[in-house]
């Protein structure tokens, strides 16, 4: 029979990573049955506050003889008990098991967990209705991600290869040869992407926390992802390497919405008009967007760096499509920009004074009339409109790689414009 296993919320900032547990179990459980496909790394709503890092859950599916099912379930629960960071106050692991085909109700729940906020009660209800078994540790919030990862349709996907270090090295700096990562990027970009930040000259494949991940290489071609990994020089012991199929870089989280329907923690794509000139506070850049149903604040926060310059170029009246996650900032619902597309730009006009019609001299403003500095000629103040270039192209603008959400599709990948088709 088909046995689906979902796991979530096993880590804390002090260590562990749900993918590590998934990779261990993928090996261990392959002794009992045939894995159906690769393990799946499913990223869920990036805006919810309980996440440790990237709100990732892991699902595994095995074709297994009925007689082994109980053993397999026990092994999964034992692994979570043993390895999850349960002593950490915000770690609330959850495990889900589902036998047979995935019912529609679980698919729907999964997409809700991707795009909106859901409660533990909702997860328990959906488990009951879909015949899934759940195991909760402490609050057991992890059952949300565990169930959602099983139900995720994964029609669009990319790959991530994760190499893990020994747990005893977790306090140490990761020993990955920097030049070899730049060489790898030169050879394999864009089939593997977000390997380096070409402007800051930093490498992005190594995380910085105490988790067991040594490097993560993302790509759209699994062969190239594996070759890319082999070309990176790693100067410490690698405990395990696992390729995952994932919904990262798919834009699956974005949902078209009218402003009046937008709720806290949604992931939205909205078309409207810029309703205010931008303003800045604490290096964050803000403006307002409006459609026929309401008005909403939009932000390009400080970590989006140069992206903010493009936002500053928007003018009231411009028609734009904006995409991002909805969070509360200073008590106001705010779309945290991931990408935007200027659909139609209003002309940018500046007004200049005419030259003196009598002598060609420079005119000076005097209340509501102009006076020539050279000959003293006076005339009513009629200024000449001059059209200025807008300096914004008809293209999608995206935040830089290190500010990008896992789910956001980099523009370099095929189909990155698809979500913006209205
Ligand atoms: P890990 O590496 O362990 O996966 P993480 O950054 O993914 O770390 P978690 O520790 O898993 O974060 O915490 C996320 C928590 O939020 C989990 O308990 C998960 O079940 C829950 N969760 C996921 N999606 C939603 C959602 N849409 N609404 C409410 N809770 C959610």
XYZ file of C-alpha atoms in Angstrom, residues 195 253 348:
3
model
C 24.591 30.070 -5.565
C 2.142 30.884 -2.936
C 6.665 62.632 -15.513
